[in-house]
Amino acid sequence: MKLKGYATLEQTAGKSGQRQGVFHERRRPLYSGGPLVSLVGFGSYRVGFAAGLGFPQCRDALEYALRRGVNLIDTSTNYGNGQSELLIGQTLAALAGENQISREQVVLVSKAGYAQGNALEFVQQREREGNPFAPVFKFGSDLWYSLDPAFILDQLDRSLSRLGVECLDVFLIHNPEYMLKAYEHNSVPPDESRAAFYSQMTKCFEALETEVERGRLRSYGVSSNTLGATSDDPTAVSLQRLIDAAAKVKEKNSFKVVQCPLNWIEVNPIAVESADDQDNTLTLARGAGIGVLVNRPFNAMHEGGLIRLTRPTVDASSVTDESQRKGLQNWSRLAADLERLAREYITTPGFDEAPLSQLVLSTLMWQPGVSSVLCGMRRREYVADAEEAGALPSLINADQVMAQIYQDLEFHKPEN
Ligand SMILES: NC(=O)c1ccc[n+]([C@@H]2O[C@H](COP(=O)([O-])OP(=O)(O)OC[C@H]3O[C@@H](n4cnc5c(N)ncnc54)[C@H](OP(=O)(O)O)[C@@H]3O)[C@@H](O)[C@H]2O)c1
């Protein structure tokens, strides 16, 4: 049996004094007129029933997060080949069965576009039967990608059934820049590639708008790693052009949410004006009443590598392997340097004892235009850490602090 309903403004606002803790108390609209969401959302990439997907700690962390008042869960049809959605569905059903939470209090976000695992088998089967999805982009034997509206709707069906709900609060097209990547690979001129891309997005939005009318979706949008990228990036996605695409489908439409990475090193959504946008992504979204979920707060991609913006949890002296020990020592040094730097710019009192993870979260959750920061908190300790971050004073000048930190991070700047 599926849970009926969807997150409502009334139920996400709660009744004052009834529930305590920052995740209940410091909520804000997901988008203009939408339900309220906690400062931090539960990111469920690498979450599922296998040990490699963090089970059983991730389930415990999810339950704990929901009880503490985290009321936004971000997942995708491809996370753990559907296991992430299944685990979330089972956890919600269990807590709803015990009257710990209700469907109306939780914002569920999922995504589609990737054909991997079971979805890939299905897409390949359709091709073998002579009824292929189109367009399909083939990136290797285990990764295809499709922006065929029929594929997106098939994935929505499966998402609803794995999550055990009748309606999703947000459904996002997942990294549609794969289409732009494929066109770039085939040397399609950028203008032609972008025109084809936004035309395909319009078709997807048309299909999603119908699902809103059917009552299976409350809103839709796009999650993209290149939202707000610079004009010289042929895979850059423009928020303005997405807004225009949705307006073409319906003037009063349900394109309400976007998602993108934002951390101390990847600052496109706040710093850069992209090819077709007059303003940065966060400002543009705010003006249009669109909610922004930011992801990868601690996983900063830099020159193909990854920089983890937290303190290491393992003490270097306890490690016997020489290269691992050196790696941990470097990481500890970087974390200490970053903490020092951030404290220099955070003039608001109350941050002296906060560890790097909390400094990072604070600068992101108080960024004007951010609805919620998605955090891969698949352990109870991470949820508790995020809650402590949420309890710190609000950073009124979070945008200036981030700009100053970014200016001072020498290592991300290209060498002359
Ligand atoms: N294109 C997209 O749509 C897209 C892309 C990326 C992410 N997302 C969403 O955003 C969510 C967040 O991104 P993410 O999980 O990749 O990265 P993240 O939130 O930056 O977390 C990265 C890792 O940091 C560790 N961690 C988390 N909280 C911590 C804390 N308080 N202290 C110390 N370490 C901590 C965890 O590692 P361990 O568990 O290994 O210890 C976690 O996996 C994802 O789960 C997903 O829902 C969406």
PDB file of N, CA, C and O in Angstrom, residues 59-111:
ATOM      1  N   ARG A  59      20.462   3.493   7.425  1.00  0.00           N
ATOM      2  CA  ARG A  59      19.040   3.462   7.778  1.00  0.00           C
ATOM      3  C   ARG A  59      18.821   4.101   9.154  1.00  0.00           C
ATOM      4  O   ARG A  59      17.885   4.890   9.364  1.00  0.00           O
ATOM      5  N   ASP A  60      19.729   3.778  10.064  1.00  0.00           N
ATOM      6  CA  ASP A  60      19.659   4.353  11.406  1.00  0.00           C
ATOM      7  C   ASP A  60      19.786   5.884  11.315  1.00  0.00           C
ATOM      8  O   ASP A  60      19.043   6.629  11.962  1.00  0.00           O
ATOM      9  N   ALA A  61      20.722   6.333  10.460  1.00  0.00           N
ATOM     10  CA  ALA A  61      20.941   7.780  10.311  1.00  0.00           C
ATOM     11  C   ALA A  61      19.694   8.450   9.731  1.00  0.00           C
ATOM     12  O   ALA A  61      19.297   9.544  10.168  1.00  0.00           O
ATOM     13  N   LEU A  62      19.064   7.795   8.761  1.00  0.00           N
ATOM     14  CA  LEU A  62      17.863   8.385   8.150  1.00  0.00           C
ATOM     15  C   LEU A  62      16.736   8.502   9.180  1.00  0.00           C
ATOM     16  O   LEU A  62      16.078   9.551   9.287  1.00  0.00           O
ATOM     17  N   GLU A  63      16.534   7.435   9.938  1.00  0.00           N
ATOM     18  CA  GLU A  63      15.482   7.467  10.974  1.00  0.00           C
ATOM     19  C   GLU A  63      15.763   8.570  11.986  1.00  0.00           C
ATOM     20  O   GLU A  63      14.880   9.339  12.351  1.00  0.00           O
ATOM     21  N   TYR A  64      17.027   8.624  12.399  1.00  0.00           N
ATOM     22  CA  TYR A  64      17.428   9.632  13.391  1.00  0.00           C
ATOM     23  C   TYR A  64      17.206  11.044  12.826  1.00  0.00           C
ATOM     24  O   TYR A  64      16.647  11.914  13.505  1.00  0.00           O
ATOM     25  N   ALA A  65      17.616  11.236  11.567  1.00  0.00           N
ATOM     26  CA  ALA A  65      17.466  12.563  10.941  1.00  0.00           C
ATOM     27  C   ALA A  65      15.990  12.965  10.904  1.00  0.00           C
ATOM     28  O   ALA A  65      15.630  14.102  11.248  1.00  0.00           O
ATOM     29  N   LEU A  66      15.127  12.026  10.510  1.00  0.00           N
ATOM     30  CA  LEU A  66      13.693  12.345  10.424  1.00  0.00           C
ATOM     31  C   LEU A  66      13.132  12.682  11.805  1.00  0.00           C
ATOM     32  O   LEU A  66      12.362  13.625  11.961  1.00  0.00           O
ATOM     33  N   ARG A  67      13.552  11.911  12.806  1.00  0.00           N
ATOM     34  CA  ARG A  67      13.059  12.189  14.174  1.00  0.00           C
ATOM     35  C   ARG A  67      13.545  13.547  14.669  1.00  0.00           C
ATOM     36  O   ARG A  67      12.852  14.233  15.401  1.00  0.00           O
ATOM     37  N   ARG A  68      14.766  13.936  14.265  1.00  0.00           N
ATOM     38  CA  ARG A  68      15.309  15.225  14.701  1.00  0.00           C
ATOM     39  C   ARG A  68      14.697  16.396  13.922  1.00  0.00           C
ATOM     40  O   ARG A  68      14.984  17.537  14.230  1.00  0.00           O
ATOM     41  N   GLY A  69      13.938  16.088  12.856  1.00  0.00           N
ATOM     42  CA  GLY A  69      13.252  17.167  12.136  1.00  0.00           C
ATOM     43  C   GLY A  69      13.789  17.468  10.753  1.00  0.00           C
ATOM     44  O   GLY A  69      13.320  18.406  10.096  1.00  0.00           O
ATOM     45  N   VAL A  70      14.782  16.681  10.290  1.00  0.00           N
ATOM     46  CA  VAL A  70      15.195  16.839   8.882  1.00  0.00           C
ATOM     47  C   VAL A  70      13.991  16.395   8.056  1.00  0.00           C
ATOM     48  O   VAL A  70      13.511  15.273   8.225  1.00  0.00           O
ATOM     49  N   ASN A  71      13.475  17.264   7.219  1.00  0.00           N
ATOM     50  CA  ASN A  71      12.230  16.881   6.537  1.00  0.00           C
ATOM     51  C   ASN A  71      12.330  16.961   5.025  1.00  0.00           C
ATOM     52  O   ASN A  71      11.324  17.074   4.330  1.00  0.00           O
ATOM     53  N   LEU A  72      13.581  16.900   4.512  1.00  0.00           N
ATOM     54  CA  LEU A  72      13.745  16.800   3.065  1.00  0.00           C
ATOM     55  C   LEU A  72      14.704  15.640   2.786  1.00  0.00           C
ATOM     56  O   LEU A  72      15.770  15.558   3.400  1.00  0.00           O
ATOM     57  N   ILE A  73      14.294  14.743   1.897  1.00  0.00           N
ATOM     58  CA  ILE A  73      15.148  13.618   1.507  1.00  0.00           C
ATOM     59  C   ILE A  73      15.390  13.697   0.010  1.00  0.00           C
ATOM     60  O   ILE A  73      14.444  13.806  -0.768  1.00  0.00           O
ATOM     61  N   ASP A  74      16.659  13.664  -0.359  1.00  0.00           N
ATOM     62  CA  ASP A  74      17.012  13.708  -1.772  1.00  0.00           C
ATOM     63  C   ASP A  74      17.516  12.333  -2.205  1.00  0.00           C
ATOM     64  O   ASP A  74      18.409  11.763  -1.579  1.00  0.00           O
ATOM     65  N   THR A  75      16.924  11.807  -3.282  1.00  0.00           N
ATOM     66  CA  THR A  75      17.374  10.513  -3.793  1.00  0.00           C
ATOM     67  C   THR A  75      17.336  10.548  -5.311  1.00  0.00           C
ATOM     68  O   THR A  75      17.153  11.608  -5.920  1.00  0.00           O
ATOM     69  N   SER A  76      17.556   9.403  -5.932  1.00  0.00           N
ATOM     70  CA  SER A  76      17.462   9.323  -7.386  1.00  0.00           C
ATOM     71  C   SER A  76      17.173   7.887  -7.771  1.00  0.00           C
ATOM     72  O   SER A  76      17.494   6.953  -7.021  1.00  0.00           O
ATOM     73  N   THR A  77      16.591   7.731  -8.964  1.00  0.00           N
ATOM     74  CA  THR A  77      16.259   6.392  -9.446  1.00  0.00           C
ATOM     75  C   THR A  77      17.516   5.532  -9.606  1.00  0.00           C
ATOM     76  O   THR A  77      17.445   4.313  -9.541  1.00  0.00           O
ATOM     77  N   ASN A  78      18.667   6.158  -9.813  1.00  0.00           N
ATOM     78  CA  ASN A  78      19.890   5.364 -10.041  1.00  0.00           C
ATOM     79  C   ASN A  78      20.750   5.175  -8.790  1.00  0.00           C
ATOM     80  O   ASN A  78      21.725   4.441  -8.832  1.00  0.00           O
ATOM     81  N   TYR A  79      20.417   5.817  -7.667  1.00  0.00           N
ATOM     82  CA  TYR A  79      21.258   5.648  -6.479  1.00  0.00           C
ATOM     83  C   TYR A  79      21.123   4.211  -5.970  1.00  0.00           C
ATOM     84  O   TYR A  79      20.027   3.754  -5.621  1.00  0.00           O
ATOM     85  N   GLY A  80      22.277   3.530  -5.920  1.00  0.00           N
ATOM     86  CA  GLY A  80      22.281   2.130  -5.462  1.00  0.00           C
ATOM     87  C   GLY A  80      21.354   1.266  -6.301  1.00  0.00           C
ATOM     88  O   GLY A  80      20.755   0.325  -5.778  1.00  0.00           O
ATOM     89  N   ASN A  81      21.209   1.604  -7.597  1.00  0.00           N
ATOM     90  CA  ASN A  81      20.331   0.838  -8.496  1.00  0.00           C
ATOM     91  C   ASN A  81      18.919   0.709  -7.897  1.00  0.00           C
ATOM     92  O   ASN A  81      18.305  -0.355  -7.947  1.00  0.00           O
ATOM     93  N   GLY A  82      18.425   1.783  -7.340  1.00  0.00           N
ATOM     94  CA  GLY A  82      17.065   1.791  -6.780  1.00  0.00           C
ATOM     95  C   GLY A  82      17.010   1.493  -5.290  1.00  0.00           C
ATOM     96  O   GLY A  82      15.983   1.692  -4.636  1.00  0.00           O
ATOM     97  N   GLN A  83      18.130   1.008  -4.728  1.00  0.00           N
ATOM     98  CA  GLN A  83      18.104   0.636  -3.296  1.00  0.00           C
ATOM     99  C   GLN A  83      17.908   1.842  -2.384  1.00  0.00           C
ATOM    100  O   GLN A  83      17.319   1.721  -1.313  1.00  0.00           O
ATOM    101  N   SER A  84      18.434   2.983  -2.803  1.00  0.00           N
ATOM    102  CA  SER A  84      18.285   4.184  -1.986  1.00  0.00           C
ATOM    103  C   SER A  84      16.790   4.515  -1.826  1.00  0.00           C
ATOM    104  O   SER A  84      16.295   4.724  -0.710  1.00  0.00           O
ATOM    105  N   GLU A  85      16.048   4.497  -2.945  1.00  0.00           N
ATOM    106  CA  GLU A  85      14.608   4.790  -2.878  1.00  0.00           C
ATOM    107  C   GLU A  85      13.880   3.730  -2.045  1.00  0.00           C
ATOM    108  O   GLU A  85      12.981   4.064  -1.264  1.00  0.00           O
ATOM    109  N   LEU A  86      14.271   2.455  -2.242  1.00  0.00           N
ATOM    110  CA  LEU A  86      13.599   1.384  -1.491  1.00  0.00           C
ATOM    111  C   LEU A  86      13.787   1.558   0.017  1.00  0.00           C
ATOM    112  O   LEU A  86      12.845   1.428   0.797  1.00  0.00           O
ATOM    113  N   LEU A  87      15.023   1.883   0.402  1.00  0.00           N
ATOM    114  CA  LEU A  87      15.308   2.031   1.833  1.00  0.00           C
ATOM    115  C   LEU A  87      14.542   3.229   2.418  1.00  0.00           C
ATOM    116  O   LEU A  87      13.988   3.146   3.516  1.00  0.00           O
ATOM    117  N   ILE A  88      14.483   4.299   1.650  1.00  0.00           N
ATOM    118  CA  ILE A  88      13.736   5.477   2.116  1.00  0.00           C
ATOM    119  C   ILE A  88      12.251   5.115   2.257  1.00  0.00           C
ATOM    120  O   ILE A  88      11.602   5.441   3.253  1.00  0.00           O
ATOM    121  N   GLY A  89      11.719   4.408   1.247  1.00  0.00           N
ATOM    122  CA  GLY A  89      10.313   4.004   1.286  1.00  0.00           C
ATOM    123  C   GLY A  89      10.007   3.149   2.503  1.00  0.00           C
ATOM    124  O   GLY A  89       9.012   3.380   3.211  1.00  0.00           O
ATOM    125  N   GLN A  90      10.880   2.178   2.766  1.00  0.00           N
ATOM    126  CA  GLN A  90      10.645   1.291   3.925  1.00  0.00           C
ATOM    127  C   GLN A  90      10.714   2.065   5.241  1.00  0.00           C
ATOM    128  O   GLN A  90       9.924   1.840   6.149  1.00  0.00           O
ATOM    129  N   THR A  91      11.679   2.986   5.320  1.00  0.00           N
ATOM    130  CA  THR A  91      11.846   3.766   6.560  1.00  0.00           C
ATOM    131  C   THR A  91      10.635   4.671   6.789  1.00  0.00           C
ATOM    132  O   THR A  91      10.114   4.757   7.910  1.00  0.00           O
ATOM    133  N   LEU A  92      10.182   5.317   5.713  1.00  0.00           N
ATOM    134  CA  LEU A  92       9.012   6.200   5.849  1.00  0.00           C
ATOM    135  C   LEU A  92       7.782   5.412   6.277  1.00  0.00           C
ATOM    136  O   LEU A  92       7.034   5.832   7.171  1.00  0.00           O
ATOM    137  N   ALA A  93       7.591   4.262   5.627  1.00  0.00           N
ATOM    138  CA  ALA A  93       6.411   3.441   5.945  1.00  0.00           C
ATOM    139  C   ALA A  93       6.448   3.029   7.411  1.00  0.00           C
ATOM    140  O   ALA A  93       5.424   3.079   8.110  1.00  0.00           O
ATOM    141  N   ALA A  94       7.644   2.631   7.884  1.00  0.00           N
ATOM    142  CA  ALA A  94       7.755   2.180   9.279  1.00  0.00           C
ATOM    143  C   ALA A  94       7.438   3.327  10.235  1.00  0.00           C
ATOM    144  O   ALA A  94       6.649   3.175  11.175  1.00  0.00           O
ATOM    145  N   LEU A  95       8.032   4.504   9.989  1.00  0.00           N
ATOM    146  CA  LEU A  95       7.803   5.634  10.898  1.00  0.00           C
ATOM    147  C   LEU A  95       6.364   6.146  10.810  1.00  0.00           C
ATOM    148  O   LEU A  95       5.775   6.540  11.819  1.00  0.00           O
ATOM    149  N   ALA A  96       5.802   6.107   9.616  1.00  0.00           N
ATOM    150  CA  ALA A  96       4.404   6.544   9.470  1.00  0.00           C
ATOM    151  C   ALA A  96       3.487   5.544  10.189  1.00  0.00           C
ATOM    152  O   ALA A  96       2.515   5.947  10.845  1.00  0.00           O
ATOM    153  N   GLY A  97       3.834   4.249  10.097  1.00  0.00           N
ATOM    154  CA  GLY A  97       3.050   3.202  10.772  1.00  0.00           C
ATOM    155  C   GLY A  97       3.045   3.382  12.285  1.00  0.00           C
ATOM    156  O   GLY A  97       2.079   3.040  12.956  1.00  0.00           O
ATOM    157  N   GLU A  98       4.140   3.928  12.797  1.00  0.00           N
ATOM    158  CA  GLU A  98       4.216   4.154  14.254  1.00  0.00           C
ATOM    159  C   GLU A  98       3.723   5.549  14.639  1.00  0.00           C
ATOM    160  O   GLU A  98       3.934   6.000  15.775  1.00  0.00           O
ATOM    161  N   ASN A  99       3.180   6.265  13.671  1.00  0.00           N
ATOM    162  CA  ASN A  99       2.714   7.657  13.871  1.00  0.00           C
ATOM    163  C   ASN A  99       3.813   8.607  14.328  1.00  0.00           C
ATOM    164  O   ASN A  99       3.556   9.585  15.017  1.00  0.00           O
ATOM    165  N   GLN A 100       5.050   8.285  13.939  1.00  0.00           N
ATOM    166  CA  GLN A 100       6.173   9.171  14.283  1.00  0.00           C
ATOM    167  C   GLN A 100       6.225  10.357  13.326  1.00  0.00           C
ATOM    168  O   GLN A 100       6.645  11.444  13.699  1.00  0.00           O
ATOM    169  N   ILE A 101       5.885  10.096  12.067  1.00  0.00           N
ATOM    170  CA  ILE A 101       5.827  11.179  11.082  1.00  0.00           C
ATOM    171  C   ILE A 101       4.631  10.933  10.168  1.00  0.00           C
ATOM    172  O   ILE A 101       4.095   9.822  10.137  1.00  0.00           O
ATOM    173  N   SER A 102       4.275  11.966   9.422  1.00  0.00           N
ATOM    174  CA  SER A 102       3.226  11.746   8.416  1.00  0.00           C
ATOM    175  C   SER A 102       3.786  12.153   7.056  1.00  0.00           C
ATOM    176  O   SER A 102       4.754  12.918   6.982  1.00  0.00           O
ATOM    177  N   ARG A 103       3.197  11.599   6.001  1.00  0.00           N
ATOM    178  CA  ARG A 103       3.649  11.907   4.642  1.00  0.00           C
ATOM    179  C   ARG A 103       3.668  13.423   4.415  1.00  0.00           C
ATOM    180  O   ARG A 103       4.542  13.956   3.731  1.00  0.00           O
ATOM    181  N   GLU A 104       2.720  14.138   5.004  1.00  0.00           N
ATOM    182  CA  GLU A 104       2.570  15.587   4.765  1.00  0.00           C
ATOM    183  C   GLU A 104       3.708  16.407   5.365  1.00  0.00           C
ATOM    184  O   GLU A 104       3.854  17.577   5.078  1.00  0.00           O
ATOM    185  N   GLN A 105       4.520  15.750   6.226  1.00  0.00           N
ATOM    186  CA  GLN A 105       5.615  16.494   6.871  1.00  0.00           C
ATOM    187  C   GLN A 105       6.949  16.347   6.148  1.00  0.00           C
ATOM    188  O   GLN A 105       7.926  17.006   6.509  1.00  0.00           O
ATOM    189  N   VAL A 106       7.005  15.450   5.160  1.00  0.00           N
ATOM    190  CA  VAL A 106       8.303  15.143   4.539  1.00  0.00           C
ATOM    191  C   VAL A 106       8.310  15.475   3.040  1.00  0.00           C
ATOM    192  O   VAL A 106       7.419  15.066   2.299  1.00  0.00           O
ATOM    193  N   VAL A 107       9.337  16.217   2.633  1.00  0.00           N
ATOM    194  CA  VAL A 107       9.508  16.574   1.221  1.00  0.00           C
ATOM    195  C   VAL A 107      10.399  15.518   0.564  1.00  0.00           C
ATOM    196  O   VAL A 107      11.541  15.314   0.977  1.00  0.00           O
ATOM    197  N   LEU A 108       9.836  14.841  -0.446  1.00  0.00           N
ATOM    198  CA  LEU A 108      10.589  13.790  -1.141  1.00  0.00           C
ATOM    199  C   LEU A 108      11.021  14.277  -2.517  1.00  0.00           C
ATOM    200  O   LEU A 108      10.188  14.710  -3.323  1.00  0.00           O
ATOM    201  N   VAL A 109      12.326  14.172  -2.763  1.00  0.00           N
ATOM    202  CA  VAL A 109      12.883  14.615  -4.048  1.00  0.00           C
ATOM    203  C   VAL A 109      13.537  13.413  -4.722  1.00  0.00           C
ATOM    204  O   VAL A 109      14.358  12.729  -4.112  1.00  0.00           O
ATOM    205  N   SER A 110      13.161  13.128  -5.972  1.00  0.00           N
ATOM    206  CA  SER A 110      13.895  12.102  -6.709  1.00  0.00           C
ATOM    207  C   SER A 110      14.213  12.612  -8.113  1.00  0.00           C
ATOM    208  O   SER A 110      13.807  13.732  -8.480  1.00  0.00           O
ATOM    209  N   LYS A 111      14.933  11.790  -8.882  1.00  0.00           N
ATOM    210  CA  LYS A 111      15.451  12.269 -10.171  1.00  0.00           C
ATOM    211  C   LYS A 111      15.482  11.136 -11.198  1.00  0.00           C
ATOM    212  O   LYS A 111      15.494   9.961 -10.808  1.00  0.00           O
TER     213      LYS A 111
END
